[in-house]
Coordinates of C-alpha atoms in Angstrom, one line a residue:
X1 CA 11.6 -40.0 1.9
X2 CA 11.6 -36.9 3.5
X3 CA 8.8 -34.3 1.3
X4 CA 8.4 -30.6 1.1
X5 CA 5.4 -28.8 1.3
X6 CA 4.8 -25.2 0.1
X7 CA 1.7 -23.0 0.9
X8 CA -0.2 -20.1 -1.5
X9 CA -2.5 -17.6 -0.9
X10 CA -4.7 -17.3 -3.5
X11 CA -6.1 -14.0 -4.2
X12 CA -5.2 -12.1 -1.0
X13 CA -6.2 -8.5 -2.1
X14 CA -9.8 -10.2 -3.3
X15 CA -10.2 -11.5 -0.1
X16 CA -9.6 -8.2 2.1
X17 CA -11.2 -5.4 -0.1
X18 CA -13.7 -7.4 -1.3
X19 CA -16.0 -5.3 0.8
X20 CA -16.5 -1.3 0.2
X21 CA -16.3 -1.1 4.0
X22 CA -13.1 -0.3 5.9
X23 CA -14.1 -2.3 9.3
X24 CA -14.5 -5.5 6.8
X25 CA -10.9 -5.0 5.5
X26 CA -9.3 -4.0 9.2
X27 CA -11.6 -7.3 10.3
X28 CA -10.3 -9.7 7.1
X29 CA -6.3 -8.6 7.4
X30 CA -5.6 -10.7 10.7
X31 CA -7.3 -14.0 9.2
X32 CA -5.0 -13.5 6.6
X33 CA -1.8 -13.2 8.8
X34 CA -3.5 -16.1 11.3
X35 CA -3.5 -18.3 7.9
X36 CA 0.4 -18.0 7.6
X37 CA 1.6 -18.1 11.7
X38 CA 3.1 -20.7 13.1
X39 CA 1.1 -19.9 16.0
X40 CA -1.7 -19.4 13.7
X41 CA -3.4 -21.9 11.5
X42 CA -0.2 -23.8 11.1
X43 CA -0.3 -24.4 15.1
X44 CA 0.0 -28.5 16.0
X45 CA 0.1 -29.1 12.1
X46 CA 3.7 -29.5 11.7
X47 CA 6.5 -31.0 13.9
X48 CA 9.4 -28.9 12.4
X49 CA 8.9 -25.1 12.7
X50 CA 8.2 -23.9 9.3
X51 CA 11.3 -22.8 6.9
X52 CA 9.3 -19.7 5.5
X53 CA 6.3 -18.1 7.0
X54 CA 5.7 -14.7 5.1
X55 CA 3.8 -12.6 2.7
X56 CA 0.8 -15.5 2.6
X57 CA 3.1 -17.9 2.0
X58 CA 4.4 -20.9 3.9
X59 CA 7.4 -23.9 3.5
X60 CA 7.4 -26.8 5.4
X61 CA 9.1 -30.1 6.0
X62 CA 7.9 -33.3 7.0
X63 CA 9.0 -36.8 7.4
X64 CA 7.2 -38.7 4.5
X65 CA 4.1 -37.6 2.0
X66 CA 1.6 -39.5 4.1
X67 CA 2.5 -36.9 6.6
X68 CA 2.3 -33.9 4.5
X69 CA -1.2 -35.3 3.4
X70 CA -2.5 -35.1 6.9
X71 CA -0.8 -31.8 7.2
X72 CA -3.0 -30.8 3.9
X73 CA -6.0 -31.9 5.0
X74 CA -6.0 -30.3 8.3
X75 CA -5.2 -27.0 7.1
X76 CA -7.7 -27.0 4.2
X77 CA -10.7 -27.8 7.3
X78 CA -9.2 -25.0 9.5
X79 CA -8.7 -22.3 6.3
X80 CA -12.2 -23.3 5.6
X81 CA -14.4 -23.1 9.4
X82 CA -12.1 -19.9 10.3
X83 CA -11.4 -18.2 6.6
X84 CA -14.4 -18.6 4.5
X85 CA -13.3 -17.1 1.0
X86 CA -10.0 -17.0 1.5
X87 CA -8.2 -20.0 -0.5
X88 CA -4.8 -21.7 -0.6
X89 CA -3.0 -23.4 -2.9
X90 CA -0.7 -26.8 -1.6
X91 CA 2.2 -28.8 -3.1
X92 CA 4.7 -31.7 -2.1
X93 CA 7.5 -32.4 -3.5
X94 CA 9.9 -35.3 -2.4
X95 CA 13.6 -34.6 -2.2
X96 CA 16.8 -37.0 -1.0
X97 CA 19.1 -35.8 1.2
X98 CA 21.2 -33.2 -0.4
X99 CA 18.6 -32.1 -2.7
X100 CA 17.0 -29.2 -0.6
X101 CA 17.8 -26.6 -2.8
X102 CA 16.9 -28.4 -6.1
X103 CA 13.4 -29.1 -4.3
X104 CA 12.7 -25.8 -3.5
X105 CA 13.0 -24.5 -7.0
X106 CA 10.8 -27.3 -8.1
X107 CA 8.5 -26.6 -5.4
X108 CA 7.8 -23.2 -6.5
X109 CA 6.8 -24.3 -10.1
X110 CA 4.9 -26.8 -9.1
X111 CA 2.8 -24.0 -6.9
X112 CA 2.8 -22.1 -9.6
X113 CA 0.9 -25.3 -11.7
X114 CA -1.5 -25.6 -9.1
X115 CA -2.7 -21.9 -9.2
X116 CA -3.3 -22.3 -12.6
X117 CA -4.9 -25.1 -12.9
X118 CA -6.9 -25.3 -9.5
X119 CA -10.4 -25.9 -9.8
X120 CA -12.6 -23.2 -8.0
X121 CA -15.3 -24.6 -5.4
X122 CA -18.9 -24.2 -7.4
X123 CA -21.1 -23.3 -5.1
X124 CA -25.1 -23.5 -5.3
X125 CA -25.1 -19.5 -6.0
X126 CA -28.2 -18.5 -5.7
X127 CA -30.4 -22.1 -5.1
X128 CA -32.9 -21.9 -2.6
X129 CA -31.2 -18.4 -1.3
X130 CA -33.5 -15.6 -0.7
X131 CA -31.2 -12.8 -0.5
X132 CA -27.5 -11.6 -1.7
X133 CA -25.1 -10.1 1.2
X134 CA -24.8 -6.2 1.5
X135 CA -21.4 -5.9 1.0
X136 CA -20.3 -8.9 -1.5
X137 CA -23.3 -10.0 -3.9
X138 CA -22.9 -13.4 -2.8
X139 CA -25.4 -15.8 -1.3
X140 CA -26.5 -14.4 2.4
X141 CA -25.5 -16.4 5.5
X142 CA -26.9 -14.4 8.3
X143 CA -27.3 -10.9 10.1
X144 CA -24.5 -8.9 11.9
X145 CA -27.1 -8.1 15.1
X146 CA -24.2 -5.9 16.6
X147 CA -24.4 -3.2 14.3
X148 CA -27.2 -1.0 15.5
X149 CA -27.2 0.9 11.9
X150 CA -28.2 -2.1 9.7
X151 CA -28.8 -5.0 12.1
X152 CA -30.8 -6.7 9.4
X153 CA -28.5 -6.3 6.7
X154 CA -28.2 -10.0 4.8
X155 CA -24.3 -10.9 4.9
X156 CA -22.2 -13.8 3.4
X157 CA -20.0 -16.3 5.4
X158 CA -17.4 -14.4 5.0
X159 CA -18.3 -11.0 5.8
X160 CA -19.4 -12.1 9.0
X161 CA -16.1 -13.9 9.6
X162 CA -14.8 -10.5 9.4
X163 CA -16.9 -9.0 11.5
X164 CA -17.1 -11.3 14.5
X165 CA -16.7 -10.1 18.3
X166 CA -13.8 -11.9 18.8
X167 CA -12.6 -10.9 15.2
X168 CA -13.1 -7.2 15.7
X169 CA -11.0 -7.5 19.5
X170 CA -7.7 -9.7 17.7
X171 CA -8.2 -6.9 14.8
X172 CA -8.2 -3.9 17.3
X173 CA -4.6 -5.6 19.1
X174 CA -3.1 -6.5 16.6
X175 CA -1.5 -3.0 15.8
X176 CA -1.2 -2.3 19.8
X177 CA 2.7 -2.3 19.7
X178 CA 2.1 0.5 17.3
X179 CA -0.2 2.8 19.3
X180 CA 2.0 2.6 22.1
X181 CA 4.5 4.5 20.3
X182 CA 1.6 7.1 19.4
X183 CA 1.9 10.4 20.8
X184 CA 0.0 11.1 24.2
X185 CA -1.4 14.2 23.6
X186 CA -3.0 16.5 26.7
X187 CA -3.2 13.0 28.2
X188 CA -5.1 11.5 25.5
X189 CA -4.0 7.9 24.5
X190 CA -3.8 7.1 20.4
X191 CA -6.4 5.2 18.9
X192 CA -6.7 4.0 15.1
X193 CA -10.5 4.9 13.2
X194 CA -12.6 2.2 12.1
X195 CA -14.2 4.5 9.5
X196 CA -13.2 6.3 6.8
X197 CA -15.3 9.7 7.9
X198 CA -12.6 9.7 11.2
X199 CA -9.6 9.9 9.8
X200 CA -9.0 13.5 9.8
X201 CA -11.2 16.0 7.7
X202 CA -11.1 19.9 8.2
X203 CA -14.5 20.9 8.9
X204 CA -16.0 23.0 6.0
X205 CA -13.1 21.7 3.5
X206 CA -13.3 18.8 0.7
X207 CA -13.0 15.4 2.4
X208 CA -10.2 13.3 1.2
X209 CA -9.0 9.8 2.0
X210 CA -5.6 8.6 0.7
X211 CA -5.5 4.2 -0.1
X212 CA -1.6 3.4 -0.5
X213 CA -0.7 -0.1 -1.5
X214 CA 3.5 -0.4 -1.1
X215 CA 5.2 -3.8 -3.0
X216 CA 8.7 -4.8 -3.3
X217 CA 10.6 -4.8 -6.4
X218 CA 11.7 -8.1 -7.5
X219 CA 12.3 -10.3 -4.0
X220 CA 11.4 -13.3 -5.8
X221 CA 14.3 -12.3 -8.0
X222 CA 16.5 -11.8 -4.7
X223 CA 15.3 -15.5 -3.0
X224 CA 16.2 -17.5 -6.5
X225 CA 19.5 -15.6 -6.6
X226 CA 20.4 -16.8 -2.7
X227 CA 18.9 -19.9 -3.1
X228 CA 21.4 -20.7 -6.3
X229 CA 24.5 -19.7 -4.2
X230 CA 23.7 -22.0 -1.1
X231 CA 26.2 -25.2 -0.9
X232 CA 23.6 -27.7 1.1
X233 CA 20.6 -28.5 2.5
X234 CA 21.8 -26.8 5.8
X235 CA 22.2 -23.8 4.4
X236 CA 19.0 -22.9 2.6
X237 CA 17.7 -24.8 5.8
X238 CA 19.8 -21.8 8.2
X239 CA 19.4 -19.4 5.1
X240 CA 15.2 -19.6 5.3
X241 CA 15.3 -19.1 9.0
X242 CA 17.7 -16.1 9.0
X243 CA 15.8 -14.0 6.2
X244 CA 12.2 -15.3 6.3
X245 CA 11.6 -13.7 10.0
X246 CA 13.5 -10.0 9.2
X247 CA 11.3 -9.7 5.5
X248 CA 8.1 -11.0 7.5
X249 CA 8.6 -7.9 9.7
X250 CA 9.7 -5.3 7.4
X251 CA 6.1 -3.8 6.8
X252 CA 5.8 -4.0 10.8
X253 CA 9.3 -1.7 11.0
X254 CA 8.1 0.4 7.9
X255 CA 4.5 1.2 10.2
X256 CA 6.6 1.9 13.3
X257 CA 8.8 4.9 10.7
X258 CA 4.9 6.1 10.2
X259 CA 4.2 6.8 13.9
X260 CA 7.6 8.4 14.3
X261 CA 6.8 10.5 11.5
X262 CA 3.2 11.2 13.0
X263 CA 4.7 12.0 16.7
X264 CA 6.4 14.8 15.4
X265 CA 3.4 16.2 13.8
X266 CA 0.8 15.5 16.3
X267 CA 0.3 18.1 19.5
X268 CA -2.6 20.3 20.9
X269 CA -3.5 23.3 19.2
X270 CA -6.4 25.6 21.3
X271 CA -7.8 22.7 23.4
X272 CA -7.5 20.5 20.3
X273 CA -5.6 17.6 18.9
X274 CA -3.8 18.4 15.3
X275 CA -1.9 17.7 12.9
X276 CA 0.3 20.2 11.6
X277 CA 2.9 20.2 8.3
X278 CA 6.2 21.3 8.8
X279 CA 6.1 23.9 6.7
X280 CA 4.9 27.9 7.0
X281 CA 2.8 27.6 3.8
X282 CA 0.8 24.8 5.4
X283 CA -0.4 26.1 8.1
X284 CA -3.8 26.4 7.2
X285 CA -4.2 22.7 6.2
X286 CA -4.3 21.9 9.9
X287 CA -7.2 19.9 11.0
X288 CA -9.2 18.5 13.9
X289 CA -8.6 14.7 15.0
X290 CA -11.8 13.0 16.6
X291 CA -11.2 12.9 20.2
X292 CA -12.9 12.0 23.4
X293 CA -12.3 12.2 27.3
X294 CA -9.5 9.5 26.6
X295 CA -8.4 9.0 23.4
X296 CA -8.2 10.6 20.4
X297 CA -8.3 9.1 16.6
X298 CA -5.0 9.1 14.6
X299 CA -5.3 10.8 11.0
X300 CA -3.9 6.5 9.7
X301 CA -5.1 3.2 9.8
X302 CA -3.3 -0.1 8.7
X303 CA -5.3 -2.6 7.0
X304 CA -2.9 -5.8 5.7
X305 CA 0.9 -6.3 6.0
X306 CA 3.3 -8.8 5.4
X307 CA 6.8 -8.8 4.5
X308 CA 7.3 -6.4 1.3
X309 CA 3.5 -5.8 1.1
X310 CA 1.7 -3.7 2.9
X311 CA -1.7 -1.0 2.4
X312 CA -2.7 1.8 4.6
X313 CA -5.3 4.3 4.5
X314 CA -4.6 7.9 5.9
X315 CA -6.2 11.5 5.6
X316 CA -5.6 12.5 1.3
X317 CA -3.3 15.4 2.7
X318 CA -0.6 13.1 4.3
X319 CA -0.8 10.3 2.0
X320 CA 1.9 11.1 0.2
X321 CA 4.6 12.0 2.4
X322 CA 3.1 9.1 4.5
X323 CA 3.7 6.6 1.4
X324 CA 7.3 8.3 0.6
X325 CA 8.2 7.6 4.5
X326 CA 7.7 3.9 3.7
X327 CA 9.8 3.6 0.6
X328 CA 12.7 5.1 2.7
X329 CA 12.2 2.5 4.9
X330 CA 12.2 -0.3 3.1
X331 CA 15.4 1.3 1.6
X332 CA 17.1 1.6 4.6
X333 CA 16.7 -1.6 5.7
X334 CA 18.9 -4.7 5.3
X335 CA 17.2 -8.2 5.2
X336 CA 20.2 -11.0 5.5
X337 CA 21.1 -12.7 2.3
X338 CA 18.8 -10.7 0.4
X339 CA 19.7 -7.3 1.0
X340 CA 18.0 -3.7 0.3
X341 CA 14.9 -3.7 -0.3
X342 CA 13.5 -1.5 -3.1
X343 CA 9.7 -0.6 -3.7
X344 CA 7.4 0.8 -5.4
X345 CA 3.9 2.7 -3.8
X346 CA 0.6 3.2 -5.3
X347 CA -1.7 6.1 -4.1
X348 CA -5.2 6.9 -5.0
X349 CA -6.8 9.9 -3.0
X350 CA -10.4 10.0 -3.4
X351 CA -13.2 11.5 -1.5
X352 CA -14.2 10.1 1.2
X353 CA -17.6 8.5 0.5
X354 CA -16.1 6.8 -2.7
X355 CA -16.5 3.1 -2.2
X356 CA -13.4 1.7 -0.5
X357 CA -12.9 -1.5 -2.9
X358 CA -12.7 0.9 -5.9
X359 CA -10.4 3.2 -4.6
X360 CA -7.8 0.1 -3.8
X361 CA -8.1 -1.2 -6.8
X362 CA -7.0 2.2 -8.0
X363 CA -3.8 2.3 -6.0
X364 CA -2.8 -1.6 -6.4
X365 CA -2.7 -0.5 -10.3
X366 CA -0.3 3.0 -9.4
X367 CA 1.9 0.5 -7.8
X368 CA 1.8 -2.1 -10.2
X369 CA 2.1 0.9 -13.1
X370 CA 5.6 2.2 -11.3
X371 CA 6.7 -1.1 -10.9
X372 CA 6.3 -1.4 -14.9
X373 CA 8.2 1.8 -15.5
X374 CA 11.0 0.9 -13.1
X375 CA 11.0 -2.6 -15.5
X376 CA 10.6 -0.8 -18.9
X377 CA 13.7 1.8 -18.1
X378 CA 16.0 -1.4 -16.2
X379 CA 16.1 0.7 -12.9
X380 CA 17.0 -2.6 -10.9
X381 CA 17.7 -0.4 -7.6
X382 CA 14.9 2.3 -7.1
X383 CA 12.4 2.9 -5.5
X384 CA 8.8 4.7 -7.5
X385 CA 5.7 6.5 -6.3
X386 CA 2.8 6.9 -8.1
X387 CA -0.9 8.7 -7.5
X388 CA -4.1 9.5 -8.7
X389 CA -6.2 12.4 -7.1
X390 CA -9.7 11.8 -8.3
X391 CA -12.4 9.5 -8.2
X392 CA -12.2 6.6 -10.8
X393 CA -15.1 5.3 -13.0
X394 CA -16.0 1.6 -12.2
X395 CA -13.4 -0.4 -13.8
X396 CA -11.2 2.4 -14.7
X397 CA -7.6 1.1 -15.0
X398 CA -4.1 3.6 -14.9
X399 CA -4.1 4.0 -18.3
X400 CA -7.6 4.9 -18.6
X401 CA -7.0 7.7 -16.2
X402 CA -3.7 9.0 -17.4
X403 CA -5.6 10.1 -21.0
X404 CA -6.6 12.9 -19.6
X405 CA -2.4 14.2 -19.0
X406 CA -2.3 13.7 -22.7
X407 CA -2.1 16.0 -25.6
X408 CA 0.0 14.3 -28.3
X409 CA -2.0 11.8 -31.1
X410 CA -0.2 8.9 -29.7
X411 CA -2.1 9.6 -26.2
X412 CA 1.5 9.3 -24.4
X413 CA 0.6 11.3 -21.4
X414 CA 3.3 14.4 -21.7
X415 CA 1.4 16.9 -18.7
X416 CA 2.9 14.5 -15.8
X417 CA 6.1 13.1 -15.2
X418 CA 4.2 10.0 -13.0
X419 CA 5.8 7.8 -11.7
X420 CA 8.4 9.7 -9.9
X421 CA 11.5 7.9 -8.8
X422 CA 12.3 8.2 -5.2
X423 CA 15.6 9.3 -5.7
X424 CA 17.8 9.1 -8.9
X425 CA 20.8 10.5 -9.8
X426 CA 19.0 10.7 -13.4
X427 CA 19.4 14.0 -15.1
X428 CA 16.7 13.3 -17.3
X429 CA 14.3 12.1 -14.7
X430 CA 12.5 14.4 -11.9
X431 CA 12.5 12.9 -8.5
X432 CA 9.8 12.9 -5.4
X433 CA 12.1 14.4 -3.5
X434 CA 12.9 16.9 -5.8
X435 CA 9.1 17.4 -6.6
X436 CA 8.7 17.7 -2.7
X437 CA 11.9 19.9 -1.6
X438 CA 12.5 22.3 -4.8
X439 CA 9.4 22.9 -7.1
X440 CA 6.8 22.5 -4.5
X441 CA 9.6 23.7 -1.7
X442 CA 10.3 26.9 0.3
X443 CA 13.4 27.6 -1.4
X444 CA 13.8 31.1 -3.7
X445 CA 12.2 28.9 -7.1
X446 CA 9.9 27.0 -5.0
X447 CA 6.2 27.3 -5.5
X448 CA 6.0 27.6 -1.6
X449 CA 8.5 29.9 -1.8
X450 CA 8.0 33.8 -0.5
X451 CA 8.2 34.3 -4.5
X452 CA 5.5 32.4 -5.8
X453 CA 3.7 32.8 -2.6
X454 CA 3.0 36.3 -3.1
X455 CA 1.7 35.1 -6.9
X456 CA -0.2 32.1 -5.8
X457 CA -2.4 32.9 -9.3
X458 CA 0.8 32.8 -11.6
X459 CA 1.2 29.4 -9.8
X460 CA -1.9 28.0 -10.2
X461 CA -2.2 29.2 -13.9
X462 CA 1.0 27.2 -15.1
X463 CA -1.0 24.1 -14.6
X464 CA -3.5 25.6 -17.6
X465 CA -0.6 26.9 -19.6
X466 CA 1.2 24.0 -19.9
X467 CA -1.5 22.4 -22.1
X468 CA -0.9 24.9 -24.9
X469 CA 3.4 23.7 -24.8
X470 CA 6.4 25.0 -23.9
X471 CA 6.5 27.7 -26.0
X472 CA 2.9 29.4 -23.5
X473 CA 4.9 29.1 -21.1
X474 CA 7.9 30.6 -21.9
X475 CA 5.9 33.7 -23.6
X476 CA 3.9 33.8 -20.2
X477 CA 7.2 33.8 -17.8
X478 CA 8.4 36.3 -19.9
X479 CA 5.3 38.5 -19.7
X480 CA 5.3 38.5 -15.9
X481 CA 8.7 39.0 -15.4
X482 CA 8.4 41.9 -17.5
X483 CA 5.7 43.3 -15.1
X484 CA 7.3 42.1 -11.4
X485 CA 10.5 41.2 -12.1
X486 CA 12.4 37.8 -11.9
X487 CA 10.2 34.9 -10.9
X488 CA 12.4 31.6 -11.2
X489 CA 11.7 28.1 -11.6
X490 CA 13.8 25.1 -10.2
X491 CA 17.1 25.4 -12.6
X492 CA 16.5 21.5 -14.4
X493 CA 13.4 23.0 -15.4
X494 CA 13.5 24.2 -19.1
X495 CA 10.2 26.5 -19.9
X496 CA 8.5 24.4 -17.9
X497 CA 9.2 21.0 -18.8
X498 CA 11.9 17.8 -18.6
X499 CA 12.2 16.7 -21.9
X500 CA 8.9 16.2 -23.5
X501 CA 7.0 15.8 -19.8
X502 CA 6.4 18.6 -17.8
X503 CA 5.7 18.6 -13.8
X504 CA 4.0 21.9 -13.3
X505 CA 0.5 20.3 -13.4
X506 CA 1.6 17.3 -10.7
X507 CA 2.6 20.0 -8.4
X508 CA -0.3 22.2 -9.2
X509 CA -2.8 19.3 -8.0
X510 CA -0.2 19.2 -4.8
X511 CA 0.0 22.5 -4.0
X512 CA -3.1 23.2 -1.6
X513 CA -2.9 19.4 -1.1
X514 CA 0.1 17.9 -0.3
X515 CA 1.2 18.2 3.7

């Protein structure tokens, strides 16, 4: 009897930000992509190419269970010689002919059983170990001699995994296709950093670094709904094939939007290479890419992608608009049988020596916290960003954060209208793009606008009136129009606010920021 076999990755985000070093996360994202390819660790396994081979997970078919047993088995060996730390979770499950569909949803639950009630490996932790790894806390397996600044540094099995020669050469291809669309600036050839302290800081400014984590809205919701409408096993067999390779490269297409959006901004400035925002206002957050005879470092780095979830680190000032670029994207394109795909983006911008796994952790729960919202208000079809500027306490969570945009008893945060919807024809709701083009636009009631330029103070101080209510700012408004004349705010804005949330502090935080 024919048997299908489903794959899990377990604990994905663990695995590649377990470290507080970029180059450990750049290093861990491959293995993770290797463990899913056909190509990859699935390579001789499997006679059939697989069904579904995306986002960590994998579906396969194979003749009889004996089969999918030796399938198992070699798997686990390679995930566990090339992947240290990284874990997988199997099933089988038998199926007749004409029972494809019905052993795919059965599949899934019986993955979902395993993950549960997996037992973890126990390890000796700690017996007869001298010394815990840099970077982990677990038990040390050996030095990485190649880095000259802490050759002696005790590292677990993993970490150096990660960090291996020929690691470090598949992690610095892998993105390739992407720096080839890069712009060539004064003959200088793109190149992605390695570190956080190259990706783009201004010299003699504060030193941000934006962490955005992007995750589709409800595709699991998408696959049960196709897979319910297909007639027969040929058809969720022709089904898989058609959808699984367009959502496996749809974080791949959303990068390639980022280096079109970065080729427009990129040129040479004075001798220099530099970034530039569109608008007048922004001139002066230009700043100075690291650059040498040859190349020269792009303000963006990709660290793990696969189908609807991807995470990216870029300069704080772009992360944004970078993160917004992405969700359009994903928007605009169609993946067969399932559709548009909507998203929602986490984004924590932090300075740039605060540690790396702290900072994602951050931004996973922004995106996981929009995702709620989106849930909570039944908006099916939208796409959410969410941020953090700041760096969080150890541990802190979203709703640990967002006390401080609070002034009512029941701690409801009324100063911010986070998450924003992407777009919305909501009247009640304000939008990123409306946050981005109107209030912190060019436009006569934008606070980039020749208006509010010249008044940069008045613009500055609605972020401190707002605390003391609606009724501050209307008296304040009021006063300074009596003084200068009329000085207009977007027209959905009522003294201020939307509702019982105002927006005037987001874009505050934005306005020398946000590029």
């Amino acid at each position: 009897m024919p048997v299908l076999t489903g794959v899990d990755l377990v604990g994905i985000q663990r695995y590649v930000f377990g470290s507080n070093r970029l180059r450990d996360a750049i290093g861990a994202s491959p293995l993770v992509e290797w463990a899913t390819k056909p190509d990859g660790a699935l390579a001789g396994l499997a006679a059939e190419p697989p069904l579904l081979a995306a986002g960590g997970n994998v579906l396969l078919e194979f003749p009889d269970l004996e089969a999918a047993k030796r399938f198992a088995a070699s798997y686990s060996r390679r995930m566990y010689e090339r992947t240290p730390g990284l874990n997988a979770a199997v099933a089988h499950r038998a199926f007749r002919q004409g029972e494809l569909k019905a052993a795919v949803q059965a599949l899934q639950v019986d993955l979902a059983r395993t993950k549960t009630e997996r037992q973890p490996s126990a390890p000796l932790l700690g017996l007869g170990v001298t010394a815990a790894c840099r970077e982990t806390g677990l038990p040390a397996h050996g030095f990485d001699h190649q880095d000259p600044s802490e050759p002696h540094a005790p590292l677990s099995r993993s970490i150096l995994a990660m960090r291996a020669a020929a690691q470090r050469e598949r992690a610095g291809g892998r993105w390739q296709r992407l720096l080839e669309r890069g712009p060539v600036v004064n003959g200088k050839q793109a190149t992605f950093p390695d570190d956080l302290d190259h990706l783009g800081r201004t010299t003699g400014e504060l030193s941000l670094f934006g962490v955005v984590h992007v995750d589709g809205n409800g595709v699991g919701n998408k696959i049960k709904t196709w897979l319910q409408n297909c007639s027969d096993d040929d058809a969720v067999r022709a089904g898989y094939r058609e959808w699984s390779p367009a959502l496996d490269q749809l974080a791949a297409s959303a990068m390639g939007r980022i280096m079109r959006r970065l080729s427009v901004a990129i040129g040479e400035d004075e001798g220099q290479v530099k970034v530039r925002g569109t608008a007048p206002v922004t001139a002066a957050l230009e700043f100075d890419l690291r650059s040498d005879h040859t190349n020269y470092r792009l303000p963006f780095r990709p660290v793990l992608a696969g189908g609807d979830d991807l995470t990216f680190v870029c300069d704080g000032r772009i992360a944004l608009d970078l993160a917004s670029t992405v969700l359009e994207a994903f928007e605009a394109t169609e993946i067969p049988h399932l559709g548009h795909i909507y998203a929602c983006a986490g984004i924590a911008i932090c300075r740039t020596h605060t540690p790396f796994a702290r900072v994602y952790s951050l931004a996973e729960g922004l995106c996981a916290n929009a995702k709620r919202w989106l849930r909570e208000h039944y908006l099916l079809n939208a796409s959410a960003v969410d941020w953090h500027l700041g760096t969080p306490t150890p541990g802190a969570r979203v709703a640990d954060v967002r006390r401080e945009y609070a002034t009512t008893e029941q701690g409801e945060p009324d100063l911010t209208c986070r998450p924003y919807l992407l777009s919305s024809e909501m009247a009640q709701a304000p939008t990123w793009r409306w946050l981005r083009d109107e209030l912190l636009g060019t436009g006569p009631a934008g606070l980039r606008g020749q208006c509010w330029r010249d008044r940069k103070n008045k613009a500055l101080a609605l972020g401190d009136l707002v605390r003391d209510g609606r009724a501050a700012v209307r008296e304040a408004l009021g006063a300074w129009e009596a003084v200068d004349g009329p000085i207009p705010l977007p027209a959905r804005l009522q003294d201020g606010y939307f509702d019982n949330r105002t927006p005037l502090l987001d874009a505050r935080e934005l306005l020398d920021l946000y590029l």
